Amino acid sequence: MRGMIMSTESQTFTEKFDLLGCIQCGRCTGGCPVTVRTNLNVRRFVYDAYSEEKLEELAKLAEIWDCTACHTCAVRCPKGLKPLEVLIGLRSMLVDSGKVQSTVRNALESVYLEGNPWEKPKATRYDWMEGLDVKLAKPDTPVENLFFVCCTIAYDPRLQVVAKNMVRLLNKAGADYGFMAEGESCCGSEIHTLGEELLFEEIVGENTAFLNDFQARRVITLSPHCFATYKARYPHLNKPVLHYTQLLAELLQQGNLSWGHDLQKKVVFHDPCYLGKQSGVYDEPRRLLKSIKGVELVEFDRSRERSLCCEGGGGKMWVESESKKERLAETRIKDAHNLGAQIVAVACPFCVLTLEDAMKALGYEEEMRVAEMTELLAELA
Amino acid sequence: MTEKPKLGVYICHCGINISATVDVEALTEYALTLPNVKVARHYSYMCSDPGQLLIKNDIKAEGLNRIVVASCSPRMHEPTFRKSIQAAGLNPYFLEMANIREQCSWVHEDRTEATIKAKKLVAAAVAKVRLLEPLEAREVEAERSALIIGAGIAGIQAALDIADAGFKVYLVEKSPSVGGRMAQLDKTFPTLDCSACILTPKMVDSANHPNIELITYAEVEEVKGYIGNFEIKVRKKARYVDFDKCTGCGDCASACRVANRFASEFDEGMGKRSAVYLPFPQAVPAKYTIDPKSCLYLTKGKCGKAPKCAEVCGAGAINFEQTDELVEFKAGAIIVATGFDVFDATGKPEYGYGQYPNVITGLEMERLVSASGPTGGKIKVFNGAEEIVPQEIAFIQCVGSRDKSVGVEYCSRVCCMYTAKQAHLIVDKLPEAKVRVYYMDVRAFGKGFEEFYDRVRREGVRYIRGNPSEIFKRGNKLVIKAEDTLTATPLEDEVDMVVLAVGLKPRSDYRTTMELLRLSQSPDQFFLEAHPKLRPVDTATDGIFLAGCCQGPKDIPDTVAQAKGAASSAMIPLAKGKVTIGAQVATVFEATCRGCGFCVSICPYSAIELVTVNRMGHMIEVARVNEALCKGCGSCSAGCLSDSIQPKSFRDRQILPQIAALGVLR
């Protein structure tokens, strides 16, 4: 029972999560987006976890799997605590004892064996490149922008287009870049939130060594989840990490990118939690959208720092929610519909999946479209 | 000194503070083995009367001429023991303290090791005390006047006290009127006195007092000198209105071509003013000012055919040719009373401040609820484009207080009570309204505070224990996303208006003041007092004092109390008419000084300058120390390339044997 008393080294659960720093102000639960549809009350977990003897019991509560790891609780906490990590700590107790859903177990095992959580073979990770003029990075060749492709984008047929479009945009801009044709492996973002700490530590070590080996000025990620994880949880990475919207905004500003077509549409941008709240990138995606002639950019009332989570993170791809209440992605799509938006622009593979599902479920397919930013931009370039 | 050193060593138990960890008897025996030590004693409280008497009697009976006291930090009791050995006829600087409390007993647990360390500290003090020279403190004349920076309630109160005592006061205020933050407030908690009603008489007094020279719309630009003799330069900004001619009639403001176009600073942007303006009706002095940033004539060089203000002014007071004026004077003491700014609520974007017009700050609420405010005291706000009288009102506590996420860890001390007061005022004005206060702790610690909090709850104000996380809009309602932590219920409460109880922050320009006066900051960024308990109004610089919120958040009674304390401390040199200059200052050995000026650039007190002297017919530059400014910190000595500048009592030949003694225990 490693998770119970000594999660890592000799720290107790209370020490590890600084539970005694909590003043029970309620901002964590107050800000938690899933409270409208589940019983999760993260403040209660922080409070109850003071008692080490209760931990096992707490870990059995189904709510611990409702957390989407959006980090709102951590961003709002006035004392610098990360309440969601308490839930992850409880999850890790279950992972250690093997008491997790088979979907979770399979995802973890797949990362361990194949370097991705989607139970796909390692070797087919680069299939998306087929037929494309992709520049490949080699450790001994200096390159400006080293690309890291998210597992979901690499394998999911709906999302491979993100990587493909990225290549088209980079080639058009004449950018100095390189994609990896071997050795690329899951960043571990979802492994961490699912609670598999040991595996995550191993992944961090391996990826750090792998990426540090490249003579690249910086690493560009396609998913905000990889972006936030590399930035926050890879202390020994020797390169700065950017999200691709930052790079594209830079290329646009330098005059290396331009749009050949107009887009006469009302567009709303949905801030992904991992890009916005967690990493503070709000302006670059908007700058890109505003640069398109004809686009009328509208804003959600809950935008930027107050963006509403789509429920795609926190390992939720592998844990089905039991709540029958309206999904947050549906709330979001309804809000977009009320704004009269014809396009919901997103910059995260998970947001594409959740919001597109919601749009279909609500029957708005005729009126609007969920588009990954690269899809819009590559069409116009 | 040709006299043979005869030493007395006095070891303090400090109750059990020292004796529990250090073997004082063994230490005493050890002290007796040290060279030149004639007497060594230990006693429970050496600083007590009987303790001091021990030393005095021994000096007389045994003919001691050097004293070592092994006790606490010299910061605490060095002055005490200097006085007692002086009373017994010794030069007060023939004393060395061995700090065996803060530097030994308090920080160690092992008694054997601590005793060994105490022995080393005593041996070192003994080694040094033998080499000390007699020094004389000097007195210089002190200017019998004070400078007070900032004319809010703290500055005004301190000015009135000092002026009433018969001393001259220069009261300098940055804005066009005195009154500060207190003038902006409506009622005051918990007594509900009208803030303006109790403040205005004092404002008027500060302008009319024969001993106060009120200098408004001005900034202190330079402060040189030292306690008793500060030399001050103040820039009086051009008002573009002749101060003596202006009658305060206000015709200019009504006639102004850009009348009521600019956000009124006094009304926190809730109201408008003209380019020529009086900040508020009761402003003192009642003289108009032209804001150079908003005046058409001053920004664009023309205002129609001719500025209308000048056309309508019957007194002919408008003067666009006016320029800044520099005023110079001397003062014996300075009181800093620069006040505070409120937390900028856009720093917490989750609350939508700046985005929703019906989310306002506590200070804006003061103006909204005030009869002299932009709505004449009517509670109404814009909800989107529509003006409404809110029926459901929420207060959120601790916005920009106790919040690491915005870098403010402290409690601002006034928000709980100003919120309770504002909630009461709303209940009073809008009896049908639902008023809720979202809080995490209610801190009602002052006189009458808890009673007031009780009253407000009984008036129907609903207190909900949970600090909200987010505000967003649903339809035409604001939604407060929070948790009622007492029932563990997540909430999405719909309201018409939100008041953010913003906390207190240091003035945005605190750095300028800090650099001007060489002040220090505490970790909360407010100005640092010399001692948190015993010298709460003093600063590290003699003669400079703090009053009011520049030192930390406080309410009006505490501010006034501190202002009175600062005034009374500032009056000490003024009343004496002279100040004592410390004797442990740096001296220059001119024969070896090369005049490189390195010490001049190092000195944190600007106490050193280069002067030209005649050295055997050659005119050369050497360093010279202004003993009144020198604090004896030793920075110059550490930097000097030729060992030519050294502080008295800390010369190399005095401290090197002391250091050597630390390393060798016989």
mmCIF file of N, CA and C in Angstrom, chain B residues 506-612:
data_model
loop_
_atom_site.group_PDB
_atom_site.id
_atom_site.type_symbol
_atom_site.label_atom_id
_atom_site.label_comp_id
_atom_site.label_asym_id
_atom_site.label_seq_id
_atom_site.Cartn_x
_atom_site.Cartn_y
_atom_site.Cartn_z
ATOM 1 N N PRO B 506 0.150 48.336 -0.919
ATOM 2 C CA PRO B 506 0.995 49.526 -0.859
ATOM 3 C C PRO B 506 0.688 50.421 -2.065
ATOM 4 N N ARG B 507 0.945 51.711 -1.919
ATOM 5 C CA ARG B 507 0.778 52.644 -3.034
ATOM 6 C C ARG B 507 1.549 52.150 -4.252
ATOM 7 N N SER B 508 0.981 52.354 -5.429
ATOM 8 C CA SER B 508 1.653 51.847 -6.634
ATOM 9 C C SER B 508 3.025 52.503 -6.814
ATOM 10 N N ASP B 509 3.217 53.721 -6.256
ATOM 11 C CA ASP B 509 4.512 54.387 -6.427
ATOM 12 C C ASP B 509 5.392 54.254 -5.183
ATOM 13 N N TYR B 510 5.185 53.154 -4.419
ATOM 14 C CA TYR B 510 5.929 53.035 -3.158
ATOM 15 C C TYR B 510 7.437 53.024 -3.363
ATOM 16 N N ARG B 511 7.882 52.576 -4.540
ATOM 17 C CA ARG B 511 9.327 52.512 -4.766
ATOM 18 C C ARG B 511 9.970 53.899 -4.726
ATOM 19 N N THR B 512 9.281 54.872 -5.298
ATOM 20 C CA THR B 512 9.800 56.236 -5.321
ATOM 21 C C THR B 512 9.996 56.732 -3.884
ATOM 22 N N THR B 513 8.991 56.523 -3.056
ATOM 23 C CA THR B 513 9.073 56.947 -1.655
ATOM 24 C C THR B 513 10.193 56.204 -0.946
ATOM 25 N N MET B 514 10.292 54.904 -1.236
ATOM 26 C CA MET B 514 11.319 54.088 -0.589
ATOM 27 C C MET B 514 12.715 54.588 -0.923
ATOM 28 N N GLU B 515 12.926 54.882 -2.208
ATOM 29 C CA GLU B 515 14.246 55.343 -2.623
ATOM 30 C C GLU B 515 14.531 56.748 -2.101
ATOM 31 N N LEU B 516 13.507 57.570 -2.076
ATOM 32 C CA LEU B 516 13.659 58.945 -1.591
ATOM 33 C C LEU B 516 14.136 58.965 -0.144
ATOM 34 N N LEU B 517 13.576 58.077 0.670
ATOM 35 C CA LEU B 517 13.840 58.123 2.113
ATOM 36 C C LEU B 517 14.655 56.936 2.610
ATOM 37 N N ARG B 518 15.106 56.078 1.697
ATOM 38 C CA ARG B 518 15.866 54.884 2.048
ATOM 39 C C ARG B 518 15.113 54.027 3.068
ATOM 40 N N LEU B 519 13.834 53.799 2.798
ATOM 41 C CA LEU B 519 13.032 52.964 3.689
ATOM 42 C C LEU B 519 13.189 51.505 3.298
ATOM 43 N N SER B 520 12.838 50.618 4.209
ATOM 44 C CA SER B 520 12.814 49.188 3.891
ATOM 45 C C SER B 520 11.367 48.720 3.829
ATOM 46 N N GLN B 521 11.196 47.508 3.279
ATOM 47 C CA GLN B 521 9.858 46.930 3.175
ATOM 48 C C GLN B 521 9.786 45.653 3.983
ATOM 49 N N SER B 522 8.614 45.358 4.509
ATOM 50 C CA SER B 522 8.402 44.021 5.067
ATOM 51 C C SER B 522 7.976 43.113 3.905
ATOM 52 N N PRO B 523 7.878 41.789 4.143
ATOM 53 C CA PRO B 523 7.557 40.894 3.021
ATOM 54 C C PRO B 523 6.227 41.234 2.336
ATOM 55 N N ASP B 524 5.328 41.891 3.048
ATOM 56 C CA ASP B 524 4.053 42.275 2.436
ATOM 57 C C ASP B 524 4.187 43.518 1.566
ATOM 58 N N GLN B 525 5.408 44.057 1.466
ATOM 59 C CA GLN B 525 5.732 45.233 0.655
ATOM 60 C C GLN B 525 5.346 46.560 1.290
ATOM 61 N N PHE B 526 4.706 46.534 2.441
ATOM 62 C CA PHE B 526 4.470 47.798 3.139
ATOM 63 C C PHE B 526 5.788 48.227 3.791
ATOM 64 N N PHE B 527 5.878 49.526 4.165
ATOM 65 C CA PHE B 527 7.124 50.016 4.752
ATOM 66 C C PHE B 527 7.372 49.350 6.099
ATOM 67 N N LEU B 528 8.648 49.109 6.356
ATOM 68 C CA LEU B 528 9.024 48.317 7.530
ATOM 69 C C LEU B 528 9.306 49.223 8.720
ATOM 70 N N GLU B 529 8.703 48.875 9.842
ATOM 71 C CA GLU B 529 8.967 49.596 11.082
ATOM 72 C C GLU B 529 10.261 49.076 11.694
ATOM 73 N N ALA B 530 10.831 49.873 12.641
ATOM 74 C CA ALA B 530 12.136 49.495 13.201
ATOM 75 C C ALA B 530 12.044 48.248 14.065
ATOM 76 N N HIS B 531 10.931 48.065 14.763
ATOM 77 C CA HIS B 531 10.704 46.853 15.553
ATOM 78 C C HIS B 531 9.200 46.612 15.589
ATOM 79 N N PRO B 532 8.784 45.364 15.341
ATOM 80 C CA PRO B 532 7.345 45.122 15.202
ATOM 81 C C PRO B 532 6.557 45.375 16.494
ATOM 82 N N LYS B 533 7.232 45.260 17.632
ATOM 83 C CA LYS B 533 6.513 45.453 18.895
ATOM 84 C C LYS B 533 6.860 46.792 19.541
ATOM 85 N N LEU B 534 8.155 47.041 19.657
ATOM 86 C CA LEU B 534 8.582 48.136 20.524
ATOM 87 C C LEU B 534 8.894 49.434 19.786
ATOM 88 N N ARG B 535 9.070 49.361 18.480
ATOM 89 C CA ARG B 535 9.298 50.602 17.729
ATOM 90 C C ARG B 535 8.416 50.618 16.478
ATOM 91 N N PRO B 536 7.101 50.548 16.698
ATOM 92 C CA PRO B 536 6.184 50.374 15.562
ATOM 93 C C PRO B 536 6.020 51.601 14.671
ATOM 94 N N VAL B 537 6.439 52.768 15.115
ATOM 95 C CA VAL B 537 6.289 53.949 14.248
ATOM 96 C C VAL B 537 7.639 54.461 13.751
ATOM 97 N N ASP B 538 8.719 53.855 14.241
ATOM 98 C CA ASP B 538 10.050 54.285 13.820
ATOM 99 C C ASP B 538 10.465 53.533 12.565
ATOM 100 N N THR B 539 11.460 54.082 11.864
ATOM 101 C CA THR B 539 12.071 53.336 10.767
ATOM 102 C C THR B 539 13.531 53.103 11.129
ATOM 103 N N ALA B 540 14.259 52.410 10.253
ATOM 104 C CA ALA B 540 15.669 52.150 10.520
ATOM 105 C C ALA B 540 16.471 53.450 10.488
ATOM 106 N N THR B 541 15.918 54.480 9.863
ATOM 107 C CA THR B 541 16.619 55.767 9.818
ATOM 108 C C THR B 541 16.107 56.664 10.937
ATOM 109 N N ASP B 542 17.032 57.151 11.785
ATOM 110 C CA ASP B 542 16.621 58.033 12.877
ATOM 111 C C ASP B 542 15.930 59.263 12.312
ATOM 112 N N GLY B 543 14.852 59.643 12.940
ATOM 113 C CA GLY B 543 14.183 60.880 12.541
ATOM 114 C C GLY B 543 13.129 60.701 11.475
ATOM 115 N N ILE B 544 12.994 59.473 10.947
ATOM 116 C CA ILE B 544 11.938 59.218 9.956
ATOM 117 C C ILE B 544 10.934 58.223 10.552
ATOM 118 N N PHE B 545 9.676 58.603 10.530
ATOM 119 C CA PHE B 545 8.633 57.817 11.190
ATOM 120 C C PHE B 545 7.529 57.449 10.203
ATOM 121 N N LEU B 546 6.743 56.431 10.575
ATOM 122 C CA LEU B 546 5.665 55.957 9.711
ATOM 123 C C LEU B 546 4.324 56.156 10.403
ATOM 124 N N ALA B 547 3.326 56.510 9.622
ATOM 125 C CA ALA B 547 1.977 56.601 10.182
ATOM 126 C C ALA B 547 0.969 56.132 9.154
ATOM 127 N N GLY B 548 0.014 55.354 9.619
ATOM 128 C CA GLY B 548 -1.103 54.953 8.759
ATOM 129 C C GLY B 548 -0.798 53.756 7.882
ATOM 130 N N CYS B 549 -1.551 53.627 6.809
ATOM 131 C CA CYS B 549 -1.538 52.408 6.004
ATOM 132 C C CYS B 549 -0.273 52.215 5.176
ATOM 133 N N CYS B 550 0.604 53.186 5.101
ATOM 134 C CA CYS B 550 1.858 52.936 4.377
ATOM 135 C C CYS B 550 2.674 51.870 5.106
ATOM 136 N N GLN B 551 2.382 51.663 6.393
ATOM 137 C CA GLN B 551 3.128 50.675 7.176
ATOM 138 C C GLN B 551 2.402 49.328 7.192
ATOM 139 N N GLY B 552 1.130 49.312 6.827
ATOM 140 C CA GLY B 552 0.349 48.069 6.821
ATOM 141 C C GLY B 552 -1.109 48.443 6.921
ATOM 142 N N PRO B 553 -2.006 47.546 6.469
ATOM 143 C CA PRO B 553 -3.428 47.884 6.495
ATOM 144 C C PRO B 553 -3.912 48.169 7.915
ATOM 145 N N LYS B 554 -4.705 49.215 8.053
ATOM 146 C CA LYS B 554 -5.327 49.456 9.359
ATOM 147 C C LYS B 554 -6.576 50.303 9.179
ATOM 148 N N ASP B 555 -7.431 50.279 10.193
ATOM 149 C CA ASP B 555 -8.657 51.064 10.114
ATOM 150 C C ASP B 555 -8.388 52.482 10.616
ATOM 151 N N ILE B 556 -9.429 53.303 10.683
ATOM 152 C CA ILE B 556 -9.223 54.716 11.026
ATOM 153 C C ILE B 556 -8.729 54.886 12.472
ATOM 154 N N PRO B 557 -9.364 54.223 13.465
ATOM 155 C CA PRO B 557 -8.841 54.420 14.831
ATOM 156 C C PRO B 557 -7.364 54.034 14.976
ATOM 157 N N ASP B 558 -6.982 52.927 14.376
ATOM 158 C CA ASP B 558 -5.575 52.501 14.466
ATOM 159 C C ASP B 558 -4.666 53.488 13.738
ATOM 160 N N THR B 559 -5.142 54.011 12.616
ATOM 161 C CA THR B 559 -4.355 54.976 11.852
ATOM 162 C C THR B 559 -4.128 56.239 12.669
ATOM 163 N N VAL B 560 -5.207 56.716 13.294
ATOM 164 C CA VAL B 560 -5.093 57.936 14.090
ATOM 165 C C VAL B 560 -4.159 57.688 15.279
ATOM 166 N N ALA B 561 -4.293 56.521 15.911
ATOM 167 C CA ALA B 561 -3.429 56.207 17.054
ATOM 168 C C ALA B 561 -1.968 56.194 16.617
ATOM 169 N N GLN B 562 -1.710 55.568 15.464
ATOM 170 C CA GLN B 562 -0.323 55.501 15.002
ATOM 171 C C GLN B 562 0.189 56.884 14.613
ATOM 172 N N ALA B 563 -0.687 57.695 14.036
ATOM 173 C CA ALA B 563 -0.290 59.050 13.648
ATOM 174 C C ALA B 563 0.093 59.854 14.888
ATOM 175 N N LYS B 564 -0.693 59.675 15.954
ATOM 176 C CA LYS B 564 -0.388 60.387 17.187
ATOM 177 C C LYS B 564 0.927 59.882 17.774
ATOM 178 N N GLY B 565 1.161 58.566 17.664
ATOM 179 C CA GLY B 565 2.427 57.998 18.146
ATOM 180 C C GLY B 565 3.604 58.541 17.357
ATOM 181 N N ALA B 566 3.447 58.580 16.031
ATOM 182 C CA ALA B 566 4.538 59.082 15.187
ATOM 183 C C ALA B 566 4.787 60.549 15.492
ATOM 184 N N ALA B 567 3.703 61.299 15.695
ATOM 185 C CA ALA B 567 3.858 62.727 15.991
ATOM 186 C C ALA B 567 4.631 62.892 17.287
ATOM 187 N N SER B 568 4.274 62.099 18.291
ATOM 188 C CA SER B 568 4.934 62.295 19.580
ATOM 189 C C SER B 568 6.405 61.883 19.496
ATOM 190 N N SER B 569 6.727 60.831 18.735
ATOM 191 C CA SER B 569 8.133 60.449 18.563
ATOM 192 C C SER B 569 8.891 61.513 17.775
ATOM 193 N N ALA B 570 8.239 62.042 16.739
ATOM 194 C CA ALA B 570 8.904 63.044 15.906
ATOM 195 C C ALA B 570 9.193 64.308 16.705
ATOM 196 N N MET B 571 8.386 64.542 17.723
ATOM 197 C CA MET B 571 8.551 65.772 18.492
ATOM 198 C C MET B 571 9.719 65.707 19.475
ATOM 199 N N ILE B 572 10.264 64.518 19.719
ATOM 200 C CA ILE B 572 11.366 64.418 20.690
ATOM 201 C C ILE B 572 12.552 65.294 20.265
ATOM 202 N N PRO B 573 13.092 65.116 19.051
ATOM 203 C CA PRO B 573 14.198 66.017 18.686
ATOM 204 C C PRO B 573 13.752 67.477 18.559
ATOM 205 N N LEU B 574 12.493 67.671 18.151
ATOM 206 C CA LEU B 574 12.012 69.041 18.002
ATOM 207 C C LEU B 574 11.961 69.741 19.359
ATOM 208 N N ALA B 575 11.504 69.010 20.363
ATOM 209 C CA ALA B 575 11.376 69.601 21.693
ATOM 210 C C ALA B 575 12.746 69.830 22.320
ATOM 211 N N LYS B 576 13.660 68.866 22.129
ATOM 212 C CA LYS B 576 14.988 69.026 22.710
ATOM 213 C C LYS B 576 15.796 70.095 21.978
ATOM 214 N N GLY B 577 15.505 70.224 20.692
ATOM 215 C CA GLY B 577 16.257 71.194 19.898
ATOM 216 C C GLY B 577 17.652 70.713 19.556
ATOM 217 N N LYS B 578 17.968 69.517 19.940
ATOM 218 C CA LYS B 578 19.267 68.961 19.569
ATOM 219 C C LYS B 578 19.171 67.443 19.476
ATOM 220 N N VAL B 579 20.103 66.843 18.738
ATOM 221 C CA VAL B 579 20.116 65.387 18.626
ATOM 222 C C VAL B 579 21.522 64.875 18.903
ATOM 223 N N THR B 580 21.578 63.658 19.444
ATOM 224 C CA THR B 580 22.864 63.045 19.758
ATOM 225 C C THR B 580 23.346 62.270 18.547
ATOM 226 N N ILE B 581 24.592 62.466 18.208
ATOM 227 C CA ILE B 581 25.167 61.768 17.068
ATOM 228 C C ILE B 581 26.016 60.630 17.605
ATOM 229 N N GLY B 582 25.754 59.422 17.119
ATOM 230 C CA GLY B 582 26.475 58.243 17.591
ATOM 231 C C GLY B 582 27.981 58.406 17.436
ATOM 232 N N ALA B 583 28.728 57.788 18.338
ATOM 233 C CA ALA B 583 30.179 57.968 18.317
ATOM 234 C C ALA B 583 30.882 56.911 17.473
ATOM 235 N N GLN B 584 30.203 55.778 17.247
ATOM 236 C CA GLN B 584 30.865 54.685 16.518
ATOM 237 C C GLN B 584 30.743 54.920 15.028
ATOM 238 N N VAL B 585 31.423 55.937 14.547
ATOM 239 C CA VAL B 585 31.338 56.294 13.133
ATOM 240 C C VAL B 585 32.667 56.006 12.449
ATOM 241 N N ALA B 586 32.648 56.025 11.121
ATOM 242 C CA ALA B 586 33.867 55.744 10.369
ATOM 243 C C ALA B 586 34.809 56.943 10.426
ATOM 244 N N THR B 587 36.095 56.640 10.452
ATOM 245 C CA THR B 587 37.085 57.728 10.379
ATOM 246 C C THR B 587 38.057 57.404 9.248
ATOM 247 N N VAL B 588 38.599 58.466 8.671
ATOM 248 C CA VAL B 588 39.526 58.295 7.550
ATOM 249 C C VAL B 588 40.942 58.584 8.024
ATOM 250 N N PHE B 589 41.842 57.691 7.686
ATOM 251 C CA PHE B 589 43.252 57.956 7.916
ATOM 252 C C PHE B 589 43.764 58.627 6.639
ATOM 253 N N GLU B 590 43.779 59.969 6.693
ATOM 254 C CA GLU B 590 43.999 60.728 5.459
ATOM 255 C C GLU B 590 45.361 60.487 4.824
ATOM 256 N N ALA B 591 46.345 60.121 5.663
ATOM 257 C CA ALA B 591 47.705 59.953 5.136
ATOM 258 C C ALA B 591 47.778 58.848 4.088
ATOM 259 N N THR B 592 46.926 57.825 4.221
ATOM 260 C CA THR B 592 47.011 56.740 3.244
ATOM 261 C C THR B 592 45.852 56.750 2.246
ATOM 262 N N CYS B 593 44.858 57.593 2.516
ATOM 263 C CA CYS B 593 43.704 57.636 1.601
ATOM 264 C C CYS B 593 44.143 58.126 0.229
ATOM 265 N N ARG B 594 43.721 57.385 -0.820
ATOM 266 C CA ARG B 594 44.134 57.757 -2.175
ATOM 267 C C ARG B 594 43.066 58.572 -2.888
ATOM 268 N N GLY B 595 41.964 58.786 -2.188
ATOM 269 C CA GLY B 595 40.915 59.603 -2.799
ATOM 270 C C GLY B 595 40.242 58.942 -3.985
ATOM 271 N N CYS B 596 40.215 57.604 -3.985
ATOM 272 C CA CYS B 596 39.640 56.914 -5.149
ATOM 273 C C CYS B 596 38.116 57.059 -5.213
ATOM 274 N N GLY B 597 37.499 57.334 -4.059
ATOM 275 C CA GLY B 597 36.047 57.570 -4.056
ATOM 276 C C GLY B 597 35.196 56.312 -4.040
ATOM 277 N N PHE B 598 35.855 55.157 -3.905
ATOM 278 C CA PHE B 598 35.095 53.899 -3.882
ATOM 279 C C PHE B 598 34.124 53.892 -2.692
ATOM 280 N N CYS B 599 34.613 54.358 -1.534
ATOM 281 C CA CYS B 599 33.767 54.391 -0.332
ATOM 282 C C CYS B 599 32.570 55.322 -0.538
ATOM 283 N N VAL B 600 32.780 56.406 -1.277
ATOM 284 C CA VAL B 600 31.694 57.358 -1.522
ATOM 285 C C VAL B 600 30.548 56.648 -2.253
ATOM 286 N N SER B 601 30.933 55.806 -3.222
ATOM 287 C CA SER B 601 29.889 55.128 -3.994
ATOM 288 C C SER B 601 29.249 53.977 -3.210
ATOM 289 N N ILE B 602 29.998 53.419 -2.267
ATOM 290 C CA ILE B 602 29.457 52.287 -1.500
ATOM 291 C C ILE B 602 28.491 52.750 -0.407
ATOM 292 N N CYS B 603 28.802 53.850 0.241
ATOM 293 C CA CYS B 603 28.101 54.249 1.476
ATOM 294 C C CYS B 603 26.586 54.312 1.275
ATOM 295 N N PRO B 604 25.822 53.485 2.019
ATOM 296 C CA PRO B 604 24.371 53.492 1.840
ATOM 297 C C PRO B 604 23.705 54.732 2.438
ATOM 298 N N TYR B 605 24.456 55.535 3.209
ATOM 299 C CA TYR B 605 23.844 56.700 3.856
ATOM 300 C C TYR B 605 24.328 58.013 3.247
ATOM 301 N N SER B 606 25.049 57.948 2.138
ATOM 302 C CA SER B 606 25.629 59.140 1.503
ATOM 303 C C SER B 606 26.376 59.986 2.531
ATOM 304 N N ALA B 607 27.123 59.329 3.399
ATOM 305 C CA ALA B 607 27.787 60.046 4.489
ATOM 306 C C ALA B 607 29.218 60.444 4.148
ATOM 307 N N ILE B 608 29.726 59.993 3.001
ATOM 308 C CA ILE B 608 31.127 60.262 2.682
ATOM 309 C C ILE B 608 31.210 61.153 1.448
ATOM 310 N N GLU B 609 32.121 62.124 1.485
ATOM 311 C CA GLU B 609 32.369 62.908 0.274
ATOM 312 C C GLU B 609 33.878 63.073 0.113
ATOM 313 N N LEU B 610 34.285 63.440 -1.093
ATOM 314 C CA LEU B 610 35.708 63.692 -1.334
ATOM 315 C C LEU B 610 35.967 65.180 -1.123
ATOM 316 N N VAL B 611 37.006 65.479 -0.371
ATOM 317 C CA VAL B 611 37.367 66.880 -0.172
ATOM 318 C C VAL B 611 38.827 67.063 -0.587
ATOM 319 N N THR B 612 39.165 68.278 -0.954
ATOM 320 C CA THR B 612 40.535 68.562 -1.370
ATOM 321 C C THR B 612 41.322 69.057 -0.156
#
